Amino acid sequence: MQTNKGQALIELIIGFGLITIVLGSVSILIFTARESRQRSANILVAESINIFQSEALRSVRGEDWANLVNDTYHLEELGNKWNLVLGSVEVDGFTKEIEIDNICRDTSGIVIDCSSGTLDPSTKKITAKVSWSFFFGGSVEKIFHYSRYLDNTTWVQTTEAEFNQGETQGTIVTNNAGGEVEINFSGCPGNWQNPQVCVEKDTPGQEGRDIFVQGDYAYMLSGGGRTFLIYDITDPENVPDPVSINLQARGLSLVVQGDFAYVAASHNRHELQIIDVSNKSSPQRAGTFDTPGREDGLGISVSGNVVYMTAEAGGGADFFTFDVTDPNNPMLLDSLDLSSSGNSVFTLGDYAYVATNDNNRELIIINVLNPSNISIAGSYDAPGTEDGLGVFVRGSNAFLTTESGLDDLFILDISIPASPSPISSFDLEGTGFDVFVDGGYVFVVTDSPNKEFQVIDISTLATPFLFGSADLDDVVNGVFIKGFYAYIASRDNQAEFQVIKGGPGTGGDTSGTFISSSFDAGKSVGFNYLTWLATQPAGTDVIFQIATNNDNSTWNYVGPDGTPSTFYNSPGAIPLNIVEGRYIRYKVTLSTDTQNVSPVLESVTINYSP
């Protein structure tokens, strides 16, 4: 009997256990189904919130692209419009946030990581995220891209009046069919392979010393450097007589920035001279500075409010930095003893580059990050013992000219200033007195017989070669390139100031350039696409470059790959590195291999997005 009772008890316990298991499983199923329904409901809510966020953000973008600044935000409606507010926000248990970030692309336009790509300033990566913590939590994320291209507008130039606002160099604006640009065959012929002297001016005294161009004016030292002259070069092939003042000393080098010209002179009490050129018809002497000793000032450069000057080697310092915030009262900041004469100086970024007569350091690099505490960063010893004379720096490359030797032009890699390394060299067959770099060419003035002006092709830095040259009547001391013209300071006593016509083309080709007026979009926009209409007879060509900026003064023209060595041969997209800006100009070159047969530019259209 007791056995039956025990067995019944066991069966009862087992039954209760089975019931518990069944009920537990049912409860879990009910709870899981409920959680699944709630999670699905939360996901639907989150996805709806993200759709709403993306649409609201679209209105923020439409109001002003500049609103999309990289950061994390949430959206709030203020004053009947949506606004981005920093940080995330929680509403009804859901945390909402929008992250804005950059987009970068490779050369094919494919989106890649920004560590190796080029920034696309007209596209933003948007990450809209909604998360919640209740019912075990969860999140929904939506990633998409916004561009400014949806609201396109255009700038068009097609009438005579519109083209007349631009600058002609060997071209002419005509009105045969409402307005167009053609080659001006009555002008001076020439290209960089066959450069031609277009203008010669006899200046007071003898020997041009140096020359600098800013805007529509060329500034020159002549009369052995004693005379400071200003030439109006609005029309480079028709230059009127200059305005001049006497420096009462030999000016050996000059540079111009804004309303002031800075001259390194031989005057024993005024080695630094500053000239106010705000009134081009009446330049006035401003401040001066007397450096220690009696050594002449030799080379000069300016960057911002700091002037850098070299001097002949003497018993003390021969490199100086000056604060010219007040041009009437320049103040010495610091100086260095280079133990050599600095024949010329070029400044770029945190460094000054000095061509010297030191046989072991023809190029000396000086750290000028703090102009009040300067120091030598590195140097380069050119082969031979010839003095360094001219220096020009572009990007991570320095171009150094020297007295006549085995080679007289040296192209250097200066990416590591402490140890510049040679890339290549070139034999100018004479002394290189001055050097200028523009586009894919190095321009050097020399004493080489029959090749006093030389154009060196540096499209491949490792293999420079002579592209063109001009036979002048005397040695040239200084050169400056603007557009398709070279402005030179010559030792020719009858033609100290000269203008040489260059530009694209080869052999007997004729070419001219037209630079548009500036277009002001009113604010920073995204410039998208360049197109044009032109008539091109056989043997003619039309090529374009584009420049953008935010100051309406810094014009660096580039082609479709964003570099100055390429040109648009057909309509195309504006390169990413210059897409963004407030102002834009185009530069078009017209060329022909047949006299009196010109291509005709009829209209230019640039598409942009606010």
PDB file of C-alpha atoms in Angstrom, residues 115-364:
ATOM      1  CA  SER A 115      43.973  59.145 -45.926  1.00  0.00           C
ATOM      2  CA  SER A 116      44.795  58.554 -49.598  1.00  0.00           C
ATOM      3  CA  GLY A 117      42.031  60.317 -51.529  1.00  0.00           C
ATOM      4  CA  THR A 118      41.250  63.874 -52.573  1.00  0.00           C
ATOM      5  CA  LEU A 119      38.616  65.740 -50.590  1.00  0.00           C
ATOM      6  CA  ASP A 120      35.343  66.271 -52.472  1.00  0.00           C
ATOM      7  CA  PRO A 121      34.086  69.575 -51.010  1.00  0.00           C
ATOM      8  CA  SER A 122      30.727  69.220 -52.753  1.00  0.00           C
ATOM      9  CA  THR A 123      29.715  65.902 -51.158  1.00  0.00           C
ATOM     10  CA  LYS A 124      29.127  64.945 -47.531  1.00  0.00           C
ATOM     11  CA  LYS A 125      28.737  61.552 -45.884  1.00  0.00           C
ATOM     12  CA  ILE A 126      25.620  61.499 -43.677  1.00  0.00           C
ATOM     13  CA  THR A 127      25.086  58.860 -40.978  1.00  0.00           C
ATOM     14  CA  ALA A 128      21.580  59.062 -39.453  1.00  0.00           C
ATOM     15  CA  LYS A 129      21.247  56.878 -36.351  1.00  0.00           C
ATOM     16  CA  VAL A 130      18.368  56.078 -33.983  1.00  0.00           C
ATOM     17  CA  SER A 131      18.904  53.907 -30.888  1.00  0.00           C
ATOM     18  CA  TRP A 132      16.863  52.790 -27.879  1.00  0.00           C
ATOM     19  CA  SER A 133      17.630  50.993 -24.606  1.00  0.00           C
ATOM     20  CA  PHE A 134      14.272  49.474 -23.593  1.00  0.00           C
ATOM     21  CA  PHE A 135      13.295  45.888 -24.503  1.00  0.00           C
ATOM     22  CA  PHE A 136      16.938  44.844 -24.665  1.00  0.00           C
ATOM     23  CA  GLY A 137      17.781  47.893 -26.811  1.00  0.00           C
ATOM     24  CA  GLY A 138      18.733  48.260 -30.442  1.00  0.00           C
ATOM     25  CA  SER A 139      19.624  50.737 -33.162  1.00  0.00           C
ATOM     26  CA  VAL A 140      19.007  51.569 -36.809  1.00  0.00           C
ATOM     27  CA  GLU A 141      21.598  53.341 -38.957  1.00  0.00           C
ATOM     28  CA  LYS A 142      21.236  54.864 -42.398  1.00  0.00           C
ATOM     29  CA  ILE A 143      24.274  56.052 -44.410  1.00  0.00           C
ATOM     30  CA  PHE A 144      23.832  58.220 -47.472  1.00  0.00           C
ATOM     31  CA  HIS A 145      25.576  61.028 -49.381  1.00  0.00           C
ATOM     32  CA  TYR A 146      24.383  64.573 -49.956  1.00  0.00           C
ATOM     33  CA  SER A 147      25.821  66.717 -52.743  1.00  0.00           C
ATOM     34  CA  ARG A 148      25.309  70.341 -53.609  1.00  0.00           C
ATOM     35  CA  TYR A 149      24.708  69.518 -57.284  1.00  0.00           C
ATOM     36  CA  LEU A 150      20.921  69.365 -57.061  1.00  0.00           C
ATOM     37  CA  ASP A 151      20.433  73.121 -57.478  1.00  0.00           C
ATOM     38  CA  ASN A 152      22.531  74.015 -60.501  1.00  0.00           C
ATOM     39  CA  THR A 153      22.933  77.422 -62.070  1.00  0.00           C
ATOM     40  CA  THR A 154      25.335  78.799 -64.663  1.00  0.00           C
ATOM     41  CA  TRP A 155      27.674  81.665 -65.453  1.00  0.00           C
ATOM     42  CA  VAL A 156      27.783  82.391 -69.172  1.00  0.00           C
ATOM     43  CA  GLN A 157      29.974  84.711 -71.236  1.00  0.00           C
ATOM     44  CA  THR A 158      28.945  85.114 -74.860  1.00  0.00           C
ATOM     45  CA  THR A 159      28.486  88.808 -75.731  1.00  0.00           C
ATOM     46  CA  GLU A 160      31.036  91.408 -76.771  1.00  0.00           C
ATOM     47  CA  ALA A 161      30.346  93.382 -73.592  1.00  0.00           C
ATOM     48  CA  GLU A 162      30.955  90.308 -71.419  1.00  0.00           C
ATOM     49  CA  PHE A 163      34.192  89.342 -73.175  1.00  0.00           C
ATOM     50  CA  ASN A 164      35.428  92.957 -73.055  1.00  0.00           C
ATOM     51  CA  GLN A 165      35.585  92.691 -69.259  1.00  0.00           C
ATOM     52  CA  GLY A 166      38.437  90.186 -69.620  1.00  0.00           C
ATOM     53  CA  GLU A 167      42.142  90.529 -70.407  1.00  0.00           C
ATOM     54  CA  THR A 168      43.498  89.986 -73.913  1.00  0.00           C
ATOM     55  CA  GLN A 169      47.072  88.883 -74.540  1.00  0.00           C
ATOM     56  CA  GLY A 170      47.623  88.385 -78.243  1.00  0.00           C
ATOM     57  CA  THR A 171      43.861  88.044 -78.712  1.00  0.00           C
ATOM     58  CA  ILE A 172      41.084  90.443 -79.648  1.00  0.00           C
ATOM     59  CA  VAL A 173      37.371  90.660 -78.847  1.00  0.00           C
ATOM     60  CA  THR A 174      35.280  91.003 -82.005  1.00  0.00           C
ATOM     61  CA  ASN A 175      31.586  91.323 -82.816  1.00  0.00           C
ATOM     62  CA  ASN A 176      31.069  89.430 -86.042  1.00  0.00           C
ATOM     63  CA  ALA A 177      28.228  87.353 -84.588  1.00  0.00           C
ATOM     64  CA  GLY A 178      27.319  88.983 -81.284  1.00  0.00           C
ATOM     65  CA  GLY A 179      30.673  88.661 -79.516  1.00  0.00           C
ATOM     66  CA  GLU A 180      33.672  86.341 -79.783  1.00  0.00           C
ATOM     67  CA  VAL A 181      37.407  86.063 -79.085  1.00  0.00           C
ATOM     68  CA  GLU A 182      40.021  85.492 -81.812  1.00  0.00           C
ATOM     69  CA  ILE A 183      43.790  85.642 -82.255  1.00  0.00           C
ATOM     70  CA  ASN A 184      45.058  89.157 -82.870  1.00  0.00           C
ATOM     71  CA  PHE A 185      47.344  88.696 -85.879  1.00  0.00           C
ATOM     72  CA  SER A 186      48.441  92.324 -85.721  1.00  0.00           C
ATOM     73  CA  GLY A 187      50.160  91.554 -82.422  1.00  0.00           C
ATOM     74  CA  CYS A 188      53.566  90.100 -81.697  1.00  0.00           C
ATOM     75  CA  PRO A 189      54.091  86.435 -82.706  1.00  0.00           C
ATOM     76  CA  GLY A 190      55.829  83.972 -80.456  1.00  0.00           C
ATOM     77  CA  ASN A 191      55.548  80.885 -78.271  1.00  0.00           C
ATOM     78  CA  TRP A 192      57.811  79.286 -75.688  1.00  0.00           C
ATOM     79  CA  GLN A 193      59.562  77.189 -78.315  1.00  0.00           C
ATOM     80  CA  ASN A 194      60.182  80.256 -80.412  1.00  0.00           C
ATOM     81  CA  PRO A 195      59.976  83.253 -78.024  1.00  0.00           C
ATOM     82  CA  GLN A 196      60.058  86.689 -79.616  1.00  0.00           C
ATOM     83  CA  VAL A 197      61.015  90.122 -78.234  1.00  0.00           C
ATOM     84  CA  CYS A 198      57.955  92.353 -78.570  1.00  0.00           C
ATOM     85  CA  VAL A 199      58.929  95.454 -76.581  1.00  0.00           C
ATOM     86  CA  GLU A 200      62.249  97.150 -75.880  1.00  0.00           C
ATOM     87  CA  LYS A 201      62.540 100.234 -73.674  1.00  0.00           C
ATOM     88  CA  ASP A 202      65.618 102.340 -73.009  1.00  0.00           C
ATOM     89  CA  THR A 203      65.651 103.344 -69.344  1.00  0.00           C
ATOM     90  CA  PRO A 204      67.581 106.175 -67.650  1.00  0.00           C
ATOM     91  CA  GLY A 205      71.191 105.212 -67.017  1.00  0.00           C
ATOM     92  CA  GLN A 206      72.640 101.824 -67.807  1.00  0.00           C
ATOM     93  CA  GLU A 207      71.927  98.172 -66.986  1.00  0.00           C
ATOM     94  CA  GLY A 208      68.670  96.732 -65.709  1.00  0.00           C
ATOM     95  CA  ARG A 209      69.204  94.933 -62.417  1.00  0.00           C
ATOM     96  CA  ASP A 210      65.963  93.205 -61.388  1.00  0.00           C
ATOM     97  CA  ILE A 211      62.274  93.061 -62.266  1.00  0.00           C
ATOM     98  CA  PHE A 212      59.037  92.066 -60.532  1.00  0.00           C
ATOM     99  CA  VAL A 213      55.444  91.927 -61.796  1.00  0.00           C
ATOM    100  CA  GLN A 214      52.279  92.374 -59.759  1.00  0.00           C
ATOM    101  CA  GLY A 215      48.900  92.807 -61.402  1.00  0.00           C
ATOM    102  CA  ASP A 216      49.082  95.118 -64.416  1.00  0.00           C
ATOM    103  CA  TYR A 217      52.428  96.665 -63.466  1.00  0.00           C
ATOM    104  CA  ALA A 218      56.086  95.723 -63.838  1.00  0.00           C
ATOM    105  CA  TYR A 219      58.531  97.155 -61.301  1.00  0.00           C
ATOM    106  CA  MET A 220      62.169  97.420 -62.307  1.00  0.00           C
ATOM    107  CA  LEU A 221      65.582  98.496 -61.055  1.00  0.00           C
ATOM    108  CA  SER A 222      67.692 100.095 -63.754  1.00  0.00           C
ATOM    109  CA  GLY A 223      70.450 102.648 -64.245  1.00  0.00           C
ATOM    110  CA  GLY A 224      72.767 100.238 -62.515  1.00  0.00           C
ATOM    111  CA  GLY A 225      69.944  99.853 -60.005  1.00  0.00           C
ATOM    112  CA  ARG A 226      69.753 103.525 -59.030  1.00  0.00           C
ATOM    113  CA  THR A 227      66.421 104.101 -60.732  1.00  0.00           C
ATOM    114  CA  PHE A 228      63.160 102.509 -59.624  1.00  0.00           C
ATOM    115  CA  LEU A 229      60.642 102.313 -62.464  1.00  0.00           C
ATOM    116  CA  ILE A 230      56.980 101.355 -62.808  1.00  0.00           C
ATOM    117  CA  TYR A 231      55.645 100.176 -66.174  1.00  0.00           C
ATOM    118  CA  ASP A 232      51.961  99.809 -67.000  1.00  0.00           C
ATOM    119  CA  ILE A 233      51.721  96.414 -68.744  1.00  0.00           C
ATOM    120  CA  THR A 234      47.946  96.268 -69.120  1.00  0.00           C
ATOM    121  CA  ASP A 235      48.721  95.697 -72.799  1.00  0.00           C
ATOM    122  CA  PRO A 236      52.037  93.801 -72.719  1.00  0.00           C
ATOM    123  CA  GLU A 237      52.743  94.607 -76.367  1.00  0.00           C
ATOM    124  CA  ASN A 238      52.107  98.346 -76.060  1.00  0.00           C
ATOM    125  CA  VAL A 239      53.891  99.554 -72.947  1.00  0.00           C
ATOM    126  CA  PRO A 240      53.941 103.312 -72.269  1.00  0.00           C
ATOM    127  CA  ASP A 241      56.917 105.135 -70.768  1.00  0.00           C
ATOM    128  CA  PRO A 242      57.469 104.432 -67.083  1.00  0.00           C
ATOM    129  CA  VAL A 243      57.197 106.469 -63.911  1.00  0.00           C
ATOM    130  CA  SER A 244      60.456 106.545 -61.945  1.00  0.00           C
ATOM    131  CA  ILE A 245      62.217 107.774 -58.810  1.00  0.00           C
ATOM    132  CA  ASN A 246      65.909 107.922 -57.927  1.00  0.00           C
ATOM    133  CA  LEU A 247      66.946 105.582 -55.113  1.00  0.00           C
ATOM    134  CA  GLN A 248      70.234 107.460 -54.528  1.00  0.00           C
ATOM    135  CA  ALA A 249      71.865 104.039 -54.326  1.00  0.00           C
ATOM    136  CA  ARG A 250      72.203 100.890 -56.417  1.00  0.00           C
ATOM    137  CA  GLY A 251      69.130  98.730 -55.969  1.00  0.00           C
ATOM    138  CA  LEU A 252      70.184  95.124 -56.485  1.00  0.00           C
ATOM    139  CA  SER A 253      66.977  93.191 -55.902  1.00  0.00           C
ATOM    140  CA  LEU A 254      63.298  93.984 -55.396  1.00  0.00           C
ATOM    141  CA  VAL A 255      59.975  92.385 -54.524  1.00  0.00           C
ATOM    142  CA  VAL A 256      56.478  93.872 -54.430  1.00  0.00           C
ATOM    143  CA  GLN A 257      53.592  92.983 -52.147  1.00  0.00           C
ATOM    144  CA  GLY A 258      50.400  94.986 -51.999  1.00  0.00           C
ATOM    145  CA  ASP A 259      51.089  98.726 -51.975  1.00  0.00           C
ATOM    146  CA  PHE A 260      54.795  98.499 -51.201  1.00  0.00           C
ATOM    147  CA  ALA A 261      58.000  97.609 -53.030  1.00  0.00           C
ATOM    148  CA  TYR A 262      60.967  96.341 -51.008  1.00  0.00           C
ATOM    149  CA  VAL A 263      64.484  96.927 -52.338  1.00  0.00           C
ATOM    150  CA  ALA A 264      67.835  95.499 -51.253  1.00  0.00           C
ATOM    151  CA  ALA A 265      70.307  98.315 -51.962  1.00  0.00           C
ATOM    152  CA  SER A 266      73.975  99.189 -51.808  1.00  0.00           C
ATOM    153  CA  HIS A 267      73.449 102.305 -49.663  1.00  0.00           C
ATOM    154  CA  ASN A 268      75.595 102.028 -46.532  1.00  0.00           C
ATOM    155  CA  ARG A 269      72.858 103.527 -44.336  1.00  0.00           C
ATOM    156  CA  HIS A 270      69.756 102.286 -46.156  1.00  0.00           C
ATOM    157  CA  GLU A 271      70.400  98.704 -47.285  1.00  0.00           C
ATOM    158  CA  LEU A 272      66.661  98.066 -46.974  1.00  0.00           C
ATOM    159  CA  GLN A 273      64.474 100.578 -48.794  1.00  0.00           C
ATOM    160  CA  ILE A 274      60.665 100.522 -48.889  1.00  0.00           C
ATOM    161  CA  ILE A 275      58.699 102.390 -51.551  1.00  0.00           C
ATOM    162  CA  ASP A 276      54.999 103.194 -51.392  1.00  0.00           C
ATOM    163  CA  VAL A 277      53.540 102.315 -54.808  1.00  0.00           C
ATOM    164  CA  SER A 278      49.862 102.757 -53.959  1.00  0.00           C
ATOM    165  CA  ASN A 279      49.836 105.676 -56.405  1.00  0.00           C
ATOM    166  CA  LYS A 280      51.471 104.240 -59.508  1.00  0.00           C
ATOM    167  CA  SER A 281      51.947 107.679 -61.031  1.00  0.00           C
ATOM    168  CA  SER A 282      53.749 109.005 -57.963  1.00  0.00           C
ATOM    169  CA  PRO A 283      55.708 106.409 -55.967  1.00  0.00           C
ATOM    170  CA  GLN A 284      57.108 107.673 -52.672  1.00  0.00           C
ATOM    171  CA  ARG A 285      59.928 106.497 -50.444  1.00  0.00           C
ATOM    172  CA  ALA A 286      58.586 105.071 -47.178  1.00  0.00           C
ATOM    173  CA  GLY A 287      60.859 103.462 -44.567  1.00  0.00           C
ATOM    174  CA  THR A 288      64.500 102.359 -44.644  1.00  0.00           C
ATOM    175  CA  PHE A 289      66.778 100.312 -42.427  1.00  0.00           C
ATOM    176  CA  ASP A 290      70.519 100.481 -41.859  1.00  0.00           C
ATOM    177  CA  THR A 291      71.933  97.001 -41.306  1.00  0.00           C
ATOM    178  CA  PRO A 292      75.168  96.571 -39.315  1.00  0.00           C
ATOM    179  CA  GLY A 293      78.362  97.074 -41.304  1.00  0.00           C
ATOM    180  CA  ARG A 294      78.858  98.542 -44.755  1.00  0.00           C
ATOM    181  CA  GLU A 295      78.011  95.472 -46.812  1.00  0.00           C
ATOM    182  CA  ASP A 296      75.454  95.832 -49.627  1.00  0.00           C
ATOM    183  CA  GLY A 297      71.998  94.334 -49.473  1.00  0.00           C
ATOM    184  CA  LEU A 298      71.752  91.668 -52.195  1.00  0.00           C
ATOM    185  CA  GLY A 299      68.585  89.551 -52.214  1.00  0.00           C
ATOM    186  CA  ILE A 300      65.111  90.233 -50.875  1.00  0.00           C
ATOM    187  CA  SER A 301      61.822  88.437 -50.341  1.00  0.00           C
ATOM    188  CA  VAL A 302      58.601  89.168 -48.449  1.00  0.00           C
ATOM    189  CA  SER A 303      55.912  87.018 -46.865  1.00  0.00           C
ATOM    190  CA  GLY A 304      53.089  88.602 -44.930  1.00  0.00           C
ATOM    191  CA  ASN A 305      54.507  91.278 -42.650  1.00  0.00           C
ATOM    192  CA  VAL A 306      58.063  89.932 -42.722  1.00  0.00           C
ATOM    193  CA  VAL A 307      60.854  90.894 -45.139  1.00  0.00           C
ATOM    194  CA  TYR A 308      63.840  88.601 -45.616  1.00  0.00           C
ATOM    195  CA  MET A 309      67.061  90.162 -46.912  1.00  0.00           C
ATOM    196  CA  THR A 310      70.532  88.877 -47.688  1.00  0.00           C
ATOM    197  CA  ALA A 311      73.729  90.898 -47.784  1.00  0.00           C
ATOM    198  CA  GLU A 312      77.361  90.628 -48.800  1.00  0.00           C
ATOM    199  CA  ALA A 313      79.474  88.599 -46.439  1.00  0.00           C
ATOM    200  CA  GLY A 314      81.322  90.756 -43.945  1.00  0.00           C
ATOM    201  CA  GLY A 315      82.341  90.583 -40.358  1.00  0.00           C
ATOM    202  CA  GLY A 316      78.905  89.724 -39.045  1.00  0.00           C
ATOM    203  CA  ALA A 317      75.352  88.865 -40.036  1.00  0.00           C
ATOM    204  CA  ASP A 318      74.420  88.598 -43.704  1.00  0.00           C
ATOM    205  CA  PHE A 319      70.794  87.354 -43.451  1.00  0.00           C
ATOM    206  CA  PHE A 320      68.108  89.492 -41.820  1.00  0.00           C
ATOM    207  CA  THR A 321      64.412  89.358 -40.983  1.00  0.00           C
ATOM    208  CA  PHE A 322      62.361  92.556 -40.584  1.00  0.00           C
ATOM    209  CA  ASP A 323      58.900  93.299 -39.294  1.00  0.00           C
ATOM    210  CA  VAL A 324      57.278  95.627 -41.852  1.00  0.00           C
ATOM    211  CA  THR A 325      53.842  95.858 -40.264  1.00  0.00           C
ATOM    212  CA  ASP A 326      54.545  99.583 -40.376  1.00  0.00           C
ATOM    213  CA  PRO A 327      56.363 100.060 -43.709  1.00  0.00           C
ATOM    214  CA  ASN A 328      57.495 103.500 -42.606  1.00  0.00           C
ATOM    215  CA  ASN A 329      59.311 102.026 -39.637  1.00  0.00           C
ATOM    216  CA  PRO A 330      60.735  98.546 -40.353  1.00  0.00           C
ATOM    217  CA  MET A 331      62.013  96.712 -37.271  1.00  0.00           C
ATOM    218  CA  LEU A 332      64.830  94.157 -37.177  1.00  0.00           C
ATOM    219  CA  LEU A 333      63.604  90.798 -35.850  1.00  0.00           C
ATOM    220  CA  ASP A 334      66.664  88.560 -36.108  1.00  0.00           C
ATOM    221  CA  SER A 335      69.835  87.943 -38.120  1.00  0.00           C
ATOM    222  CA  LEU A 336      72.240  85.152 -39.013  1.00  0.00           C
ATOM    223  CA  ASP A 337      75.871  84.958 -40.053  1.00  0.00           C
ATOM    224  CA  LEU A 338      75.917  82.679 -43.107  1.00  0.00           C
ATOM    225  CA  SER A 339      79.635  83.332 -43.620  1.00  0.00           C
ATOM    226  CA  SER A 340      78.814  83.888 -47.279  1.00  0.00           C
ATOM    227  CA  SER A 341      77.070  86.350 -49.558  1.00  0.00           C
ATOM    228  CA  GLY A 342      73.419  85.543 -50.216  1.00  0.00           C
ATOM    229  CA  ASN A 343      72.959  86.458 -53.870  1.00  0.00           C
ATOM    230  CA  SER A 344      69.201  85.828 -53.834  1.00  0.00           C
ATOM    231  CA  VAL A 345      66.505  84.584 -51.464  1.00  0.00           C
ATOM    232  CA  PHE A 346      63.125  82.889 -51.928  1.00  0.00           C
ATOM    233  CA  THR A 347      60.670  82.238 -49.104  1.00  0.00           C
ATOM    234  CA  LEU A 348      57.945  79.606 -49.012  1.00  0.00           C
ATOM    235  CA  GLY A 349      56.116  78.401 -45.926  1.00  0.00           C
ATOM    236  CA  ASP A 350      58.404  77.980 -42.942  1.00  0.00           C
ATOM    237  CA  TYR A 351      61.682  78.252 -44.857  1.00  0.00           C
ATOM    238  CA  ALA A 352      63.863  80.752 -46.684  1.00  0.00           C
ATOM    239  CA  TYR A 353      66.092  79.465 -49.489  1.00  0.00           C
ATOM    240  CA  VAL A 354      69.313  81.393 -50.139  1.00  0.00           C
ATOM    241  CA  ALA A 355      71.634  81.050 -53.149  1.00  0.00           C
ATOM    242  CA  THR A 356      75.135  81.829 -51.879  1.00  0.00           C
ATOM    243  CA  ASN A 357      78.780  82.065 -52.932  1.00  0.00           C
ATOM    244  CA  ASP A 358      79.785  79.396 -50.385  1.00  0.00           C
ATOM    245  CA  ASN A 359      81.661  76.707 -52.334  1.00  0.00           C
ATOM    246  CA  ASN A 360      80.277  74.010 -50.052  1.00  0.00           C
ATOM    247  CA  ARG A 361      76.764  75.424 -49.568  1.00  0.00           C
ATOM    248  CA  GLU A 362      75.528  77.051 -52.763  1.00  0.00           C
ATOM    249  CA  LEU A 363      72.006  76.682 -51.348  1.00  0.00           C
ATOM    250  CA  ILE A 364      71.335  77.341 -47.673  1.00  0.00           C
TER     251      ILE A 364
END
